[in-house]
Each structure stands twice: as C-alpha cells, then as structure tokens.
Coordinates of C-alpha atoms and ligand atoms in Angstrom, one line a residue:
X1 CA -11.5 -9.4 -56.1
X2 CA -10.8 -10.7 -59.4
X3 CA -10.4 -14.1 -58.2
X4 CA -14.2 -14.5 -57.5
X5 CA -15.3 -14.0 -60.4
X6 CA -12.5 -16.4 -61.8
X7 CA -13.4 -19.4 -59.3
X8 CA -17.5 -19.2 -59.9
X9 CA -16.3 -19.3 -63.6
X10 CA -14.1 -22.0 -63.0
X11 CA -16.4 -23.8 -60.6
X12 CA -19.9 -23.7 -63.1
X13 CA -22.7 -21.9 -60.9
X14 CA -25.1 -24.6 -61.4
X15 CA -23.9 -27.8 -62.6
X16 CA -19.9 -28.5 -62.0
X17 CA -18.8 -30.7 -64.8
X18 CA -15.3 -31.4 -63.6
X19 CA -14.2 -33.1 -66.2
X20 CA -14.5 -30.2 -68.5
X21 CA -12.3 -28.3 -66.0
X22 CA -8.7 -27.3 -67.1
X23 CA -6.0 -29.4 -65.3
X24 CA -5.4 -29.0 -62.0
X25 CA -1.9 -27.2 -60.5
X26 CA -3.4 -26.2 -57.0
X27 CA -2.0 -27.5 -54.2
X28 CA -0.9 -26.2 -51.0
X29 CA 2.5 -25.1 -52.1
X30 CA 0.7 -23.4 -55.2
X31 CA -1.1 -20.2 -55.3
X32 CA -4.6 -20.5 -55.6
X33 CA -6.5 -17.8 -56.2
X34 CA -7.9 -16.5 -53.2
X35 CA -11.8 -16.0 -52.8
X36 CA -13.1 -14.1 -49.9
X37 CA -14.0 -16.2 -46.9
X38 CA -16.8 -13.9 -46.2
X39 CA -18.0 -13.6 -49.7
X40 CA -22.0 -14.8 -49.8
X41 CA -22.3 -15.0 -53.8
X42 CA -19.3 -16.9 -53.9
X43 CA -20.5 -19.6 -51.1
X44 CA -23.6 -19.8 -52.4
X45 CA -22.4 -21.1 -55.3
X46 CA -20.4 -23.5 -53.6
X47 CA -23.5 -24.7 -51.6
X48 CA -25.5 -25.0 -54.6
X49 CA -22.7 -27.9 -56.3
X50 CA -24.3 -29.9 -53.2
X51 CA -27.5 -31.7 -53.0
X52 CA -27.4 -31.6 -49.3
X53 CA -31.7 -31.2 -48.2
X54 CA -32.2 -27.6 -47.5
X55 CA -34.6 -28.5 -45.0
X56 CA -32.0 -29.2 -42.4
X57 CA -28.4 -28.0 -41.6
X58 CA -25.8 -30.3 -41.5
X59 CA -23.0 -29.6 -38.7
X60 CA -21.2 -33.0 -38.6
X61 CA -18.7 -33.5 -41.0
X62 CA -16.3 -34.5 -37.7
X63 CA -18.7 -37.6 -37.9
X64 CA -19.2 -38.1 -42.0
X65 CA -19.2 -35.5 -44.8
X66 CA -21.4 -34.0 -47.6
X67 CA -20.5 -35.1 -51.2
X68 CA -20.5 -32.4 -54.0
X69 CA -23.1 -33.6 -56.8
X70 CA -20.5 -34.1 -59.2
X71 CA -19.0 -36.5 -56.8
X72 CA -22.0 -38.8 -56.4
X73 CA -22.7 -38.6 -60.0
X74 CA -19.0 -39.9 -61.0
X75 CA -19.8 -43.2 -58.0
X76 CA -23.4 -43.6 -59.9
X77 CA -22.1 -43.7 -63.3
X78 CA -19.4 -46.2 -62.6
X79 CA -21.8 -48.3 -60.3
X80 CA -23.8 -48.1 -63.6
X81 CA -21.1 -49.0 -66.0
X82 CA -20.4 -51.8 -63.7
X83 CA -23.6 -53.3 -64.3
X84 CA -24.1 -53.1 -67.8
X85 CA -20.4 -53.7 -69.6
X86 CA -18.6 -56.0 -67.1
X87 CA -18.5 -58.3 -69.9
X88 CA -16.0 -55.4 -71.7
X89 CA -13.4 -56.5 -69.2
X90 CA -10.6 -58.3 -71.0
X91 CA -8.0 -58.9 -67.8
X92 CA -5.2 -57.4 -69.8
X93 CA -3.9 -54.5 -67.7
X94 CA -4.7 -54.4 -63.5
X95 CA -3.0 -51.0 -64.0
X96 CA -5.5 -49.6 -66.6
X97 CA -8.7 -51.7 -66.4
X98 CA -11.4 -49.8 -64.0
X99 CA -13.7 -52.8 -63.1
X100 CA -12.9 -53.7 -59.3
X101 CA -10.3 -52.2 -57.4
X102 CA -7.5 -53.8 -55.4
X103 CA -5.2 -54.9 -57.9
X104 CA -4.7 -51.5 -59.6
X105 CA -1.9 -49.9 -58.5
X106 CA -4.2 -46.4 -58.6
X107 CA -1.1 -44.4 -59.7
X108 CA -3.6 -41.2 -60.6
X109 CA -5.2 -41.2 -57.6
X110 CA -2.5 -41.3 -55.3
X111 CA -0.6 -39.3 -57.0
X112 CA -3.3 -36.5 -56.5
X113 CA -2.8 -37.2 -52.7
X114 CA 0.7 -37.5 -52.8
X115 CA 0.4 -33.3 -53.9
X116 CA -2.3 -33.0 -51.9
X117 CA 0.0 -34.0 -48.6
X118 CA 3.5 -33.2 -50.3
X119 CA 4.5 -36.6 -50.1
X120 CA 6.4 -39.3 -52.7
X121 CA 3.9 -41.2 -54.6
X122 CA 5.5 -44.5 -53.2
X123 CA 5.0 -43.1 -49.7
X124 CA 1.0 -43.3 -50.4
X125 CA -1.1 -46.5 -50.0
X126 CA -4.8 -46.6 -50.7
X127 CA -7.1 -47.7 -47.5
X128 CA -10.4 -47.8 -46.6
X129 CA -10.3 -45.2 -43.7
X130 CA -8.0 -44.3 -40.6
X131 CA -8.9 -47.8 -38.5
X132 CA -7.5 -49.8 -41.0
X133 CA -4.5 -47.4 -42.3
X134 CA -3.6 -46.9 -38.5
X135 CA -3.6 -50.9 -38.4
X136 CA -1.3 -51.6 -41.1
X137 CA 1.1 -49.8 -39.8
X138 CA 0.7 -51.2 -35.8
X139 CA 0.5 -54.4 -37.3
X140 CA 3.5 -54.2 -39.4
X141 CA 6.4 -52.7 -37.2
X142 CA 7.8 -55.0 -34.7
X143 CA 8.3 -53.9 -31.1
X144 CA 9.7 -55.6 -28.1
X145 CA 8.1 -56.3 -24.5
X146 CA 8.5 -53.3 -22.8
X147 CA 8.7 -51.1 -25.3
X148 CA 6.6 -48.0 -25.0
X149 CA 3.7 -46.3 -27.4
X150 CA 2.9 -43.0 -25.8
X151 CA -0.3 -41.3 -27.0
X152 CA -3.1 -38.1 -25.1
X153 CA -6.2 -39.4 -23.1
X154 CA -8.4 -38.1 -25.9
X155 CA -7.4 -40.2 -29.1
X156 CA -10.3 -42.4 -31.2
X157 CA -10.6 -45.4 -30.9
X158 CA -10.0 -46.3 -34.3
X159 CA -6.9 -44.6 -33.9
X160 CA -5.3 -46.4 -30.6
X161 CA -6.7 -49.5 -30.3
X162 CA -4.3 -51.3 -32.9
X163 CA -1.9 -50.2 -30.3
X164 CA -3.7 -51.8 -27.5
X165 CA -3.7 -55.1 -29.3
X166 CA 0.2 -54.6 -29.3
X167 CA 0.5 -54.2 -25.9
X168 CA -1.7 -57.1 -25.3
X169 CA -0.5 -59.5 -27.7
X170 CA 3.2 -58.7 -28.1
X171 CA 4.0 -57.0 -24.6
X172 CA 4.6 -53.5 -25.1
X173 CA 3.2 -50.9 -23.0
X174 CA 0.6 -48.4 -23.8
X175 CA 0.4 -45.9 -21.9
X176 CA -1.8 -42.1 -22.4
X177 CA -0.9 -38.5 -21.2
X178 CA -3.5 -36.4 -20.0
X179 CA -3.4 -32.9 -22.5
X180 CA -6.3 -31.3 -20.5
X181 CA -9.8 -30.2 -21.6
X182 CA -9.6 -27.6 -23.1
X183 CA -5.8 -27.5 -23.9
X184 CA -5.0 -24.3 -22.9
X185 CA -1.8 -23.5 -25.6
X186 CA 0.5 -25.4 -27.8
X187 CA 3.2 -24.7 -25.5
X188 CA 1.7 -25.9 -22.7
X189 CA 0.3 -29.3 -24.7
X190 CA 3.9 -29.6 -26.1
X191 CA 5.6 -29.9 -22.9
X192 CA 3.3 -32.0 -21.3
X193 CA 3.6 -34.4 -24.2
X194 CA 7.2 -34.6 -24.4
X195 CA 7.9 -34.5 -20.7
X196 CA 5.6 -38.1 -20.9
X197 CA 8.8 -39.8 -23.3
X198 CA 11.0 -41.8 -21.8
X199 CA 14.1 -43.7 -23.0
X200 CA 11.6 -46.2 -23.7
X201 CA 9.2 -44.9 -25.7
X202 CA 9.3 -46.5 -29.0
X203 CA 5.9 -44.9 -30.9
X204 CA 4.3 -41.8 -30.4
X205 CA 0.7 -41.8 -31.8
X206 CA -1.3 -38.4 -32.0
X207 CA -4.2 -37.0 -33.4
X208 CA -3.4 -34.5 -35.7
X209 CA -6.4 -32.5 -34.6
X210 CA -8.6 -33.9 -31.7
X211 CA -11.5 -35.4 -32.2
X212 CA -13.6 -34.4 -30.0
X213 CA -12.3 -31.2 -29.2
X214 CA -10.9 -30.0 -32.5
X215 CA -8.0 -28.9 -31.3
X216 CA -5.0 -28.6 -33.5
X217 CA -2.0 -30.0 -31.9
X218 CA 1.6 -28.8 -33.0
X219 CA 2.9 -31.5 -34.3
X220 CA 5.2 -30.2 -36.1
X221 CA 7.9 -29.4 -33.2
X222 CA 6.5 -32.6 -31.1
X223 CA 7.9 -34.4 -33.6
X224 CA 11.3 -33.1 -34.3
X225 CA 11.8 -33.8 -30.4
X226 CA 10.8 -37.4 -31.3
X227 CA 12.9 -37.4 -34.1
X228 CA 16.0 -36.2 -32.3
X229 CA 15.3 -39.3 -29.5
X230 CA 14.7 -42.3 -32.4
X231 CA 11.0 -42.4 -32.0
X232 CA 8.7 -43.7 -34.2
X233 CA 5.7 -41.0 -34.7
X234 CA 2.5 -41.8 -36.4
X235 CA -0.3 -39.4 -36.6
X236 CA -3.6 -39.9 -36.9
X237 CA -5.4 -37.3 -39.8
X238 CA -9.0 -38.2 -39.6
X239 CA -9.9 -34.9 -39.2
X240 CA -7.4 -33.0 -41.2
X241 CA -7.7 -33.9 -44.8
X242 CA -9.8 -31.7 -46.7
X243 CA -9.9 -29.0 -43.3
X244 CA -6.3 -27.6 -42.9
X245 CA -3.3 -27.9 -44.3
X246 CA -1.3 -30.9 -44.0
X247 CA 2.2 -30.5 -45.5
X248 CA 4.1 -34.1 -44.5
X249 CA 7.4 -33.0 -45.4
X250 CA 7.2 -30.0 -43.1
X251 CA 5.5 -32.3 -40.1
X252 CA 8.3 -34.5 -40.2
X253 CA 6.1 -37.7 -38.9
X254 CA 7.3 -40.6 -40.0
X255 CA 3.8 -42.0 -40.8
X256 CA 0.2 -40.2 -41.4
X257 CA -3.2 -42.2 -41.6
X258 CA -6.4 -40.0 -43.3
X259 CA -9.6 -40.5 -45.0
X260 CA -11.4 -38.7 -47.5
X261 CA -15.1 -39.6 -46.1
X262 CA -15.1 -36.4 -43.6
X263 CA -14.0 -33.1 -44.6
X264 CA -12.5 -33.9 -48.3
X265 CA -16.4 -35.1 -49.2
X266 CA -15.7 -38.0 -50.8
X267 CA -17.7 -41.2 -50.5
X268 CA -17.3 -43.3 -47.2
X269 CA -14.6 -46.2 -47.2
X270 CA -12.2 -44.0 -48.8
X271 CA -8.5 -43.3 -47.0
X272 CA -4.7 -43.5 -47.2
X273 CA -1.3 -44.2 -45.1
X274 CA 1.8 -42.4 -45.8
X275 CA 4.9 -44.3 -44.5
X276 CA 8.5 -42.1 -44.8
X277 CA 10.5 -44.1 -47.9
X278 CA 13.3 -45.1 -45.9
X279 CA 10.6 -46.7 -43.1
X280 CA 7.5 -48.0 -45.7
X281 CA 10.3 -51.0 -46.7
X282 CA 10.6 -52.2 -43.7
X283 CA 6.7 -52.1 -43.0
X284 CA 5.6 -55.9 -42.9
X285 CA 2.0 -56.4 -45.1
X286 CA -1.1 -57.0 -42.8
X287 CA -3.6 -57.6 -45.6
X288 CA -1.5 -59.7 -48.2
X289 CA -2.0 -60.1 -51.9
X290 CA 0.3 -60.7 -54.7
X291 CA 2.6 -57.9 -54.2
X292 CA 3.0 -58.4 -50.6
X293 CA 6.7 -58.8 -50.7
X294 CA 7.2 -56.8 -54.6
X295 CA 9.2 -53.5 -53.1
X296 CA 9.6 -51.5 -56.3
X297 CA 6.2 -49.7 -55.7
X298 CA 5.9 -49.6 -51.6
X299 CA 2.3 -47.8 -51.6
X300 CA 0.9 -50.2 -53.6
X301 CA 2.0 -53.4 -51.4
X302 CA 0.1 -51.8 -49.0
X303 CA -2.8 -50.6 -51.8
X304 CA -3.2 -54.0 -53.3
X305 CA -5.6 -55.3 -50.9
X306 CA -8.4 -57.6 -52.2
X307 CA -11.3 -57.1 -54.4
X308 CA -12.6 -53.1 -54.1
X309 CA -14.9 -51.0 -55.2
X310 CA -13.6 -48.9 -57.9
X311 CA -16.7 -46.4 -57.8
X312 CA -15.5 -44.8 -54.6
X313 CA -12.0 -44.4 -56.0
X314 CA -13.1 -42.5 -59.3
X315 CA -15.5 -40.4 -56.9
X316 CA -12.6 -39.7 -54.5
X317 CA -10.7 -38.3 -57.4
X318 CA -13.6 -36.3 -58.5
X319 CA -13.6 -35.2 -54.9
X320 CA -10.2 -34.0 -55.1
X321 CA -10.1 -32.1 -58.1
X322 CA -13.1 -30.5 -56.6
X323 CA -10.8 -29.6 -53.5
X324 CA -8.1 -28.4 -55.8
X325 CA -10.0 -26.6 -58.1
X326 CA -11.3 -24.5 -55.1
X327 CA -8.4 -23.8 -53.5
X328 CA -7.4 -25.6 -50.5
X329 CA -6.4 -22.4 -49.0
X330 CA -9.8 -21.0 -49.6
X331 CA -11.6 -24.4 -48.2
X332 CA -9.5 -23.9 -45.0
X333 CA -10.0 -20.0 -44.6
X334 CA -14.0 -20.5 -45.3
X335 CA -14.1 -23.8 -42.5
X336 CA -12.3 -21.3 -40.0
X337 CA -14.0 -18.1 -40.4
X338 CA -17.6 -19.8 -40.1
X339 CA -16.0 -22.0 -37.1
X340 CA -14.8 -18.3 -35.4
X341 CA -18.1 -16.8 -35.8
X342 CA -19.6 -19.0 -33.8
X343 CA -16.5 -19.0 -31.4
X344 CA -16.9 -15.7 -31.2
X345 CA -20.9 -15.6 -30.6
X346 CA -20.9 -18.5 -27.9
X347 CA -18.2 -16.5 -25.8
X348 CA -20.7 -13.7 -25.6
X349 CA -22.8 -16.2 -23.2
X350 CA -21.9 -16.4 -20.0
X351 CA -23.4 -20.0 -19.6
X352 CA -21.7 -21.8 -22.1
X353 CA -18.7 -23.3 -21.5
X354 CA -16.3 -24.2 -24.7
X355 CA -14.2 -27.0 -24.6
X356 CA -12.2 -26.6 -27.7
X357 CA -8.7 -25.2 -26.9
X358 CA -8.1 -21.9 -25.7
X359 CA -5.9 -20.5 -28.2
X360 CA -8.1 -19.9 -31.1
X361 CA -5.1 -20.9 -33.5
X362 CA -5.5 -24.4 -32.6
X363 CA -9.6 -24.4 -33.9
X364 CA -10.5 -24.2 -37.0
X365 CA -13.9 -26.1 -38.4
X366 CA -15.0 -27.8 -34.8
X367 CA -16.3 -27.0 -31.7
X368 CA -17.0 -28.2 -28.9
X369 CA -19.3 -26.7 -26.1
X370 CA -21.8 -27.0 -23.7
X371 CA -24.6 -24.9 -22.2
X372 CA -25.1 -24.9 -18.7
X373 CA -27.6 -27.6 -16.9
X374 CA -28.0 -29.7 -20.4
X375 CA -26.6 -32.7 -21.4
X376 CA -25.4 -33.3 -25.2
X377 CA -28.6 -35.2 -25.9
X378 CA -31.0 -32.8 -24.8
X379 CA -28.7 -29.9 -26.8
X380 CA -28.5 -32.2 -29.8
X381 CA -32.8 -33.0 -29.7
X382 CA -33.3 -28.4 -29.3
X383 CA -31.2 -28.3 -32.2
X384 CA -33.3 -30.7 -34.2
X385 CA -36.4 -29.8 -32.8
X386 CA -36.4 -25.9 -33.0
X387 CA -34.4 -25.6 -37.2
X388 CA -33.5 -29.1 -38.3
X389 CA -30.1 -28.9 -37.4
X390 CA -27.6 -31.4 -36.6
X391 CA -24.8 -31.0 -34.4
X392 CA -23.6 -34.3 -33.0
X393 CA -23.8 -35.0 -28.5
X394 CA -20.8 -35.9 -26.8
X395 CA -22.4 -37.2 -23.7
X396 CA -23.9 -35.8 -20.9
X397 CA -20.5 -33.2 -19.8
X398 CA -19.4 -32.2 -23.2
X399 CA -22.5 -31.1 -24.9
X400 CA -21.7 -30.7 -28.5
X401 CA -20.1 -30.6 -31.7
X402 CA -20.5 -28.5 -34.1
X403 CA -18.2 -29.0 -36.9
X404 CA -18.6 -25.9 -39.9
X405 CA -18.1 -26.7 -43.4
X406 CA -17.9 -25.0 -46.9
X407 CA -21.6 -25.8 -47.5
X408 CA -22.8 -24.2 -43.8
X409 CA -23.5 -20.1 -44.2
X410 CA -23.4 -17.1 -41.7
X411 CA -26.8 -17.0 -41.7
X412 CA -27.1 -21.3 -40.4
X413 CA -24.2 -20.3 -37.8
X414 CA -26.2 -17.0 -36.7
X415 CA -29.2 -18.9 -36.5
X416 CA -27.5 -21.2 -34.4
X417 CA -26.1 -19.0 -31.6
X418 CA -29.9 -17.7 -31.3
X419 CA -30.7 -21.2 -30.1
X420 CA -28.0 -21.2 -28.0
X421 CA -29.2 -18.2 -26.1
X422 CA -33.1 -19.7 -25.9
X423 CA -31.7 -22.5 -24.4
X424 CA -29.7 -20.8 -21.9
X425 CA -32.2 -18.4 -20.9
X426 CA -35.2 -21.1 -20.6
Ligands
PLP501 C1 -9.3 -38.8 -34.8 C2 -10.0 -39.9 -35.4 N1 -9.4 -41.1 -35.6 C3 -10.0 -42.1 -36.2 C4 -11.3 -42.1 -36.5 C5 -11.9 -43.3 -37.2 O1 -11.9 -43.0 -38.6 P1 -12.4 -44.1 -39.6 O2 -13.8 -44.4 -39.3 O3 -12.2 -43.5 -40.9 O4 -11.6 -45.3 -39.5 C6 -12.0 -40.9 -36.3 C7 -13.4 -40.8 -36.7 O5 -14.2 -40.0 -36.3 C8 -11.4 -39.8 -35.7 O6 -12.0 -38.7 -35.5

C-alpha cells in the first residue's frame, strides 16, 4: 500500500511538526489515503507522536483523551508567549490578536470544524464542552407548559439535565424511553424511540452514540421521522467527534453539541454547537457579550463568551489538522478494528456478558462488559493491578469500559482479553 508509506512521510516518524505540513483537504467527503487498520509499522508511528507513559495502557478516551505531542507543545508555547509578550498586545483587531479568547470570532478554527462536520461556518459556535453547548441551546429555545422533550433512559447527565431544568422551571415535561441494555438492533431501537413521540413532543434529545454503552444509534432516520412531525432534534456528540463519522447535513438534526477533549485529543475545555441556519437566529444568548444580539455572524453570538483561554484553541486546531492529516477515515477504521478484536476475543468466554449493542455495526471504539461474579471496581483494580491498564468501572452490574484508541495496539488489546480469562477462571 502506497498510502503508508505516504502518511508515515506525511506524519514525520518521530517528531510531527505540523506546521510544516502541506495544507490540509481531508475531510470526510475527501479521499484520504487509506492506511491499513492492521498495519503495525504504521500505528507505531502513530503511537510514537504521543507522549502517553509506556508503563501503563490507557483505555478511556470515553472519559478524557490523549493529546498528540505536537498538540501540547502548540498549548505550552502559547501559554509561554502569554507570559512573556502580553505587553505586544495593541487591542486593535479582536479578530486577529491571539492573546485571550472570547472576543475573537475564531473564524479558522471553526471553519476547520465546520469541514470536519459538513456544516456552514455560521452554524458553528465555539464552547467549552457538551454541558455547556447542550445548555445554550435548552436555554435559548422557548417552550410551553406541557410541551414534551423526549430522550433514552441512558443519556449523560451533562447532556439532559438542561432539559430537566426546563421542565422544572418553565413547565414542560421530560420524559425518557427505555432502549434496552444492550440494544439489540437499530430497527428495534428506532421503533421504540419513535413509537415514544406524541403530538406533544416538542425536542427530541439523543446521544449520538451512548455513553456507557457505545452504542451507535441511527440517527439519521430517527430524525427525518422527527422532522416530518415539526420536532426539534438535538443530539448530543460527546463521544463522536474524532471516533466516527459525523456528516450534519446527512443527519438532518437540527442541532449537534461535541467536544474535542475525548476522542479528537485536544486539550480539555474545548467543544462546539451547531444550530441549522434557519433555527441558530432564533436561538436566544445564554452567556451574553457584546454581540449577543449582532446576527450577521450567528456562531460567534454564541462563541463570544467572556475572557478564554486562547492556548486550548491554537492546540485544538493543531489537534485537528492532526485528525485531518491522518485521515479521518483511517482514525475511524483503526478505533473499530482494535474495538472488534476485543469484541471478538470476550465472545469466546462464556462468562462475560457484553453490554454494548448486539449488532456489531452500532460499536465502534467502546465496550462495555462484565465478567461474571465481579463488580466494575474489582475489574477495574485486576486491570491495574496485573498490566497497568485502565479501563474505567461502571458500577457494580456493568463492569467496564474499555474504550480503544489510535494510540492502543493488538498486542495491549491481546493482553487484555488474557486478563479477562484469569479473572474468569479464578
Ligand atoms: C454522551 C455524553 N454527553 C455529555 C457528556 C459530558 O461532556 P462534557 O464533560 O464535555 O460536558 C459526556 C461525557 O462523558 C458524554 O459521554
């Protein structure tokens, strides 16, 4: 494969200086050039642009990601710059001066997630992460007592609970539909969601993939069906950006919340809203600056949002073109193919039980599972205690998960499943 050789080139074995990289036309609508999912040399390399310990294994990103070197060295060297030639500011452009963020209208940057997410620029606003993108956009659409918000029994909190305050403080009803754990198809988890609408359902809020579970749900077709009956749908992407593919114009939601701080390995606090055009006008502002009210640039009402830190912005963008350069294609076919291996292994053993849906095409990079007469915790403290590794509990029925990421191997996944087996057999 050509395209190996071409991407390690591309890439820089050792150090990745992105900034001499060429500029960057991936995107999921582009062709990247595909690398082997399977390909050691060519992971390896990958692995070795992060300074992740290789004392321990890291297995969750569904928690908080690993940023690539060149990614911390971009939020150091601002930080730095900070520090030493504030005094360079001159206040003469918001729009082109780098010192604090929250008045720039970060036109680069979101116009990199704007391809990223096939989406209009003016559809993207800069937020912190999906508690507070999710909250703009409870906050700032009006709804009437009685009106309904439909969402699963298995959504974050920091994705529902701006929907709870609406219920409490404006009168409309929350209410959750069981989707089963596991979900046993997209078919089945379809109807179950749309039979829950009503003629009163107003929002429909779902995870785009599951939490805890993983599980991809199809939004796609959920929310045509929406569409067709005037409801507002929102999904929630905390576990999607940088993982699979998330094309907004062929979803169809009317909104999409994300952060960068999981699978895109950029630095924590870092995420975005999409709001449809035709929708994001009508969107009141819950944090409210000087452009609260100023419509000719919608994502950056919502963007312009106080005093921020601009280091985490450049090293999202680093984080990005790392993304990009890679291949997004390739990120998703690497995440999945270690996340199937060790599908496949704990299948083999008879007392695990796997809670992640049932049709493999809804898992890609997370897992969850339990082995028989262990609680999450004591899974969790093997893990750690026999290779260094770190899955994350999920309480005493669910076990854990195990989320896989470009920087796991085979070899960490392998390793893995032969704990799984000890601790079954002992
Ligand atoms: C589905 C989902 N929604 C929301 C959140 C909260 O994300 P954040 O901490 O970026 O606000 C998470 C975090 O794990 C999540 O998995």
């Amino acid at each position: 494969m050509l395209s190996r050789r071409k991407l390690l080139k591309s890439l820089g074995v050792s150090a990745l200086s992105l900034s001499a990289l060429p500029s960057f036309s991936n995107s999921w609508s582009d062709t990247s050039p595909l690398a082997d999912p399977q390909d050691p040399a060519f992971w390896k390399s990958v692995r070795d642009q992060f300074m992740l310990s290789k004392d321990s294994v890291f297995f969750n990103t569904g928690t908080v990601g690993v940023m690539p070197k060149a990614v911390v060295d971009k939020m150091v060297e601002h930080t730095h710059m900070m520090a030493t030639h504030v005094a360079d500011w001159a206040y003469k452009d918001d729009n082109k001066e780098q010192f604090i963020s929250g008045y720039n209208n970060l036109l680069p940057i979101r116009t990199k997630v704007a391809k990223l997410l096939n989406c209009e620029v003016g559809e993207i606003a800069m937020t912190d992460n999906v508690t507070n993108g999710m909250s703009y956009i409870a906050n700032g659409i009006t709804l009437q007592p009685g009106d309904e918000i439909l969402t699963t029994d298995q959504e974050h909190g920091g994705g529902q609970s701006s929907w709870k305050v609406k219920e409490k403080r404006f009168g409309a009803v929350f209410k959750t539909v069981a989707i089963g754990k596991p979900i046993t198809s997209s078919s089945e988890v379809y109807d179950t969601i749309i039979k829950a609408l009503t003629p009163k359902t107003k929002v429909l809020m779902l995870s785009h993939m599951i939490s805890g579970t993983g599980s991809i749900l199809p939004v796609k077709e959920i929310c045509a069906e929406a569409r067709k009956r005037g409801i507002f749908t929102v999904l929630d992407g905390a576990q999607t950006i940088g993982h699979i593919k998330v094309d907004l114009k062929d979803i169809g939601c009317d909104a999409y919340v994300g952060c960068f701080h999981k699978w895109m390995g950029a630095p924590t606090g870092t995420g975005f809203m999409f709001v449809k055009s035709n929708l994001i006008k009508d969107l009141w502002t819950t944090v409210a600056s000087y452009r609260w009210d100023d419509h000719a640039d919608e994502g950056f009402r919502f963007t312009q949002r106080g005093t921020g830190n601009f280091a985490i912005l450049l090293a999202l963008e680093v984080a990005l073109d790392f993304h990009f350069q890679l291949g997004p294609d390739n990120v998703y076919q690497r995440i999945k193919f270690l996340g199937d291996r060790l599908r496949t292994g704990l299948r083999q053993n008879k007392k695990v039980k796997i809670f992640s849906a049932k049709e493999e095409a809804m898992s890609a990079g997370i897992t969850l599972y339990t082995i028989e007469g262990l609680t999450g915790t004591q899974i969790q403290d093997a893990y750690w205690a026999k290779a260094k590794m770190r899955p994350r509990s999920q309480g005493d029925v669910y076990g854990v998960r195990h989320s896989t990421h470009i920087f796991n191997s085979t070899e960490e996944i392998d390793r893995a499943l032969k704990i799984v087996n000890e601790l079954s057999a002992s």
